[in-house]
Amino acid sequence: MASVSYHISSLLEKMTSTDKDFRFMATNDLMMELQKDSIKLDEDSEKKVVKMLLKLLEDKNGEVQNLAVKCLGPLVGKVKEYQVETIVDTLCTNMLSDKEQLRDISSIGLKTVISELPPASTGSTMTANVCKKITAQLTGAIGKQEDVSVQLEALDILSDMLSRLGGTLCSFHSSILNCLLPQLTSPRLAVRKRAIIALGHLVLTCSGNIFSELTEHLIAELKRNESTSTTRTYIQCVAGISRQAGHRIGEHLEKIIPLIVQYCNVEDDELREYCFQAFESFVRRCPKEIDPHIPNVMGLCLKYITFDPNYNYDNEEEEEEEMMETENGEDEEQESDDEYSDDDDISWKVRRSAAKCLEAIVSSRHDLLQDFYKTLSPVLISRFKEREENVKADIFSAYISLLKQTLPIQSWLHASDASGKDDVPLTMLQNQVPNIVKALHKQLKEKSIKSRQGCFSLLTELANVLPGCLADHIPALVPGIVFSLADKSSSSNMRIDTLSFLHVLLCNHQPEVFHPHIKSLLPPVVTCIGDPFYKITSEALLVTQQLVKVIRPLDKSCTFDAKPYVKDLFAGTLKRLKAADIDQEVKERAISCMGQIIYNVGDHLSTDLQPTLKIFLERLKNEITRLTTVKALTLIASSPLKIDLRPILGEGFPILASFLRKNQRALKLSTLTALDILVKNYSDSLKPAMIESVLTELPALITENDMHVSQVAITFLTTLAKAYPSCISKISGSVLAEIFQLVHSPLLQGGALNAIIDFFQALVLTKTPTMGYSELMKQLTAPVYSSGSAGASVTLHKQAYYSVAKCVAALSSACPKEAPAIVSQFIQDVKNPRSSSAVKVLAFLSLAEMGRTMNLSAQRELKTVILEAFTSPSEEVKSAASYALGNISVGNLKEYLPFMLKEIGSQPKRQYLLLHSLKEVISSSPTDGLKPYVEDIWALLFKHCECTEEGTRNVVAECLGKLTLVNPSELLPRLKKQLSSGSPHARSTVVTAVKFTIADQPQPIDALLKGSIGDFLKTLQDPDLNVRRVALAMFNSAAHNKPSLIRDLLNAVLPSLYNETKVRRELIREVEMGPFKHTVDDGLDVRKAAFECMYTLLESCLDRLDIYEYLNHVEDGLKDHYDIRMLTFIMLARLSTLCPNAMLQRLERLIEPLRATCSTKVKAGSVKQEFEKQDELKRSAMRAVAALLTIPEVEKSPAMAEFSSQIRSNPEMASLFESIQKDSASLPTSESMDMS
């Protein structure tokens, strides 16, 4: 300690030296000391340091002053509170001094101190006290209005303070407001501007009353309209407030908007500009409140975007000649200077702000697209001729926004859901394409680079939104493209933009449209490949790759002769392919481009082909380029031109084999694909030794840890088995062992399982001695049969039985002669009383898989065997038998279906299992086969739809739903009739049946469903609780899988949906359990279903929801039962990303329940589950809080600031919050890992 004070006192001594260098160095050393965390000052040193630094602020040398100011920052956190107050007092006094330099340095000092004060949330009182001191002084200085520069500094500091520590100044807010409002009429514009900024920071944290006072004042002043200049300021102020705190100004818009509309018509360009800026901020920040005014605002924008009073656009034809003249005769302009100069014309500002406002409307109102194309699009297109470059850029960007809104949504949700409704804007756009091209194609040759770039980015967006729409206009666009590529004055960005547009154009249009223009397009592109700037080269190679496909498309016949162009393309690309010292991206693209050239025109390369392939071989040996080269070789090997690869296969094949050992997953996958193509297309050129080198690498690739690699490896094995049956005997036992391991793995399904099935079929057909039908069968089923014996510990997962059964069926279908014997064996296994249940399950599943494709009616005892199994004690055997009956019936409907229906009618005990069999039949049979039986099945199902067992009813419903798909036009109306049935059980079955008719793929029933789903949804108001619950489940399924069914019904359905989110007192009952009373809420399941629907609507129909109404119900859910709170927390997290503005407006009300959840304590004697439950709730609530904190500007809300400080100060909450943030930080990275 002593040494520190000693060191510091020696520094202070030097600071009094007369030599400015000494003072400078000493101050610098002091700064270094203060920045150390470990430093502690005693009271005496503190006093001296503070006094000294304040003195140095008035030092004669500017550099010393600057350093002294910098020292104040770290000092604030190191000294006691009263010292900070001393510093602040001195600085504030100096602010009012007459010396300008001292004033400047003091204001910098104050800003430094403010930025270093600890935020209020840390709970220190110092910040509040210091701020109060500064505020009192500042408001005084601002109010005096003596010296403008003092006022400006003071306003600046006040803004800083409000934006960082606004919440701590609550007691001063009204005095700050009273001091700022008069500044809005200050004679100096700079003062007004800074006052507006300060007010913007104030409204974020001030109370409701102060906010109302401010808006009342602004509205009153706008009505008085004393002078245009002050009105401008007030409109700017309104816009500023709305930008900062749009969620609060919403309720006042009704009064504000008419005033601003009225000022748009005043002849004052600046005023108009501010009006449009205000509109723009309202559109972006108060979407709900501005809604009724949108048509009006849009009308004004469209009127003023063409507002150019001092320029005559009529003589468009003569325009070009005029331009020529003015370029030569520049001196003519000077004479008319005194009348009106172009510098006075600020009408462009009006046009620009109108264009920006339009862009805001377009990007926030997807629902008005059709109106936009009627009214707004033609006006914007007519303004592409705008003469002012900045305005033109904004007009382009507004139109690009419109195109982006039109882009059809590319998600799985909507892909299956393409209804005609969304195509209207696209058709309207299609009709306007000629006008767009007409307006732009001349500009592609203008001098201005900015406007050319604008044109290209607009055309690129257009070609993406409507592929093929520019086909008729290529002749108009090509000269512009060539001009920008060849023009010497073009910047490199200009060329890159042009090339990327050309790439999009080539990708999105048919090759024929370009053929007439190849002659002019190709040379400039080839020149760009040789450009020294790597970004241009790499774009040019991409374009070339696409051009090659265009000049000789191999997928259709084409008359265009590509030969004359091959030489240039090849030479340009080869030069880049050979170069070793170029950018990585260029290397990769040169390899891909050359691959494409060989694929499409390899037969024209004659002697050049082999040397080029040799280069590929070199690139294959290089770690950086190997992956790209493997992909290029795959492409070349699959070329229909049968390129001769023999010279490089000898050396290339072992290299490829070695890649299978590498740790790079993408490389393994690409290599397997390449080997697969090579074996398919070049089987005669491969030597057995080459193939064996690959075979040894395969066992390691087949594991359940990476199913996709296993699948690709097994597919390759299948190709080998077909192309080289002889080499199969060399497949080591290890490969087979790995494959059997996979078949018995619980993870096997889908693509990998199908690959294994194909492999077994190919394998059996090779007739290899040790791998015949019986050997494979033995190995497949061994684990199951051995598990019956005492010593076996192998228990297979349920999934493995299905996999084995599928493989057994596949082998049997490949060797039909062997099948009957194995079927008999399975039947014997089932009949044998000593068989374990595992053996029976496998036997039934195998019979099921075989029966689906073969006719097993020759086996007389099958029916009795299956029906006997229905009484087996083991659940697994029962369900396997029911699955078997269903699938065997699929293979022979005539024989089995009537039998099954009879049994369902006569055997009430086995009903559930038989219905499951029937479900299998309905889901797996082809519709034509089922048609004759539909009536019988329908009648039978309706007998059982009122069954009291819910499980049985669900199976009946699934059968009904799947059956309806067989003949929708007749059966759907029948389901509808049943809605009026008296029994609630029957109604719930019908509604659930409808749920099973909705699938996420397009189906013939969709149109019919769309017409009648409204009637089924009326059951949301059904008096029976259970019917309402299944109606919600059906609605949820529709919203999730086919939103188009319900989008247009939401207005009618939402009230009933919201109604179900309320807690019903009458459904809560008390149950006595021994000495305890326990409350049971029968309405909980329905509420849960309702909240699940609300969550699904966020994903699929957000644009149709009134988000504020929606949030009211989310708020209720936050106070509900445990399950529902969990759901609403997830909804909050989702809403924070989807509609942050609405969330900001409701923050106060949302935070309370979150705070309550996070701070609950579990009673001390509670059971473990209770603790876990509360823990999970708190985690979920914290996740919602973390999501809310990602909303921009949320930290400026007082409620949120207070809550986050509470979280920080409570150790338990703080550690929970930190762990949540760690979790969310680690999530995205793991996702990106999987992409490779």
mmCIF file of C-alpha atoms in Angstrom, residues 31 54 221 294 420 606 633 662 799 1023:
data_model
loop_
_atom_site.group_PDB
_atom_site.id
_atom_site.type_symbol
_atom_site.label_atom_id
_atom_site.label_comp_id
_atom_site.label_asym_id
_atom_site.label_seq_id
_atom_site.Cartn_x
_atom_site.Cartn_y
_atom_site.Cartn_z
ATOM 1 C CA MET A 31 -3.078 6.673 -16.152
ATOM 2 C CA LEU A 54 -8.642 18.941 -12.091
ATOM 3 C CA GLU A 221 -47.874 23.218 -31.119
ATOM 4 C CA ILE A 294 -51.952 3.312 -44.788
ATOM 5 C CA GLY A 420 -53.752 -20.360 -56.406
ATOM 6 C CA SER A 606 -9.171 -33.866 -78.879
ATOM 7 C CA LEU A 633 -14.263 -36.157 -61.533
ATOM 8 C CA LYS A 662 -9.466 -39.627 -44.031
ATOM 9 C CA GLN A 799 -36.934 -51.664 -34.218
ATOM 10 C CA PRO A 1023 -70.894 -28.413 -25.425
#
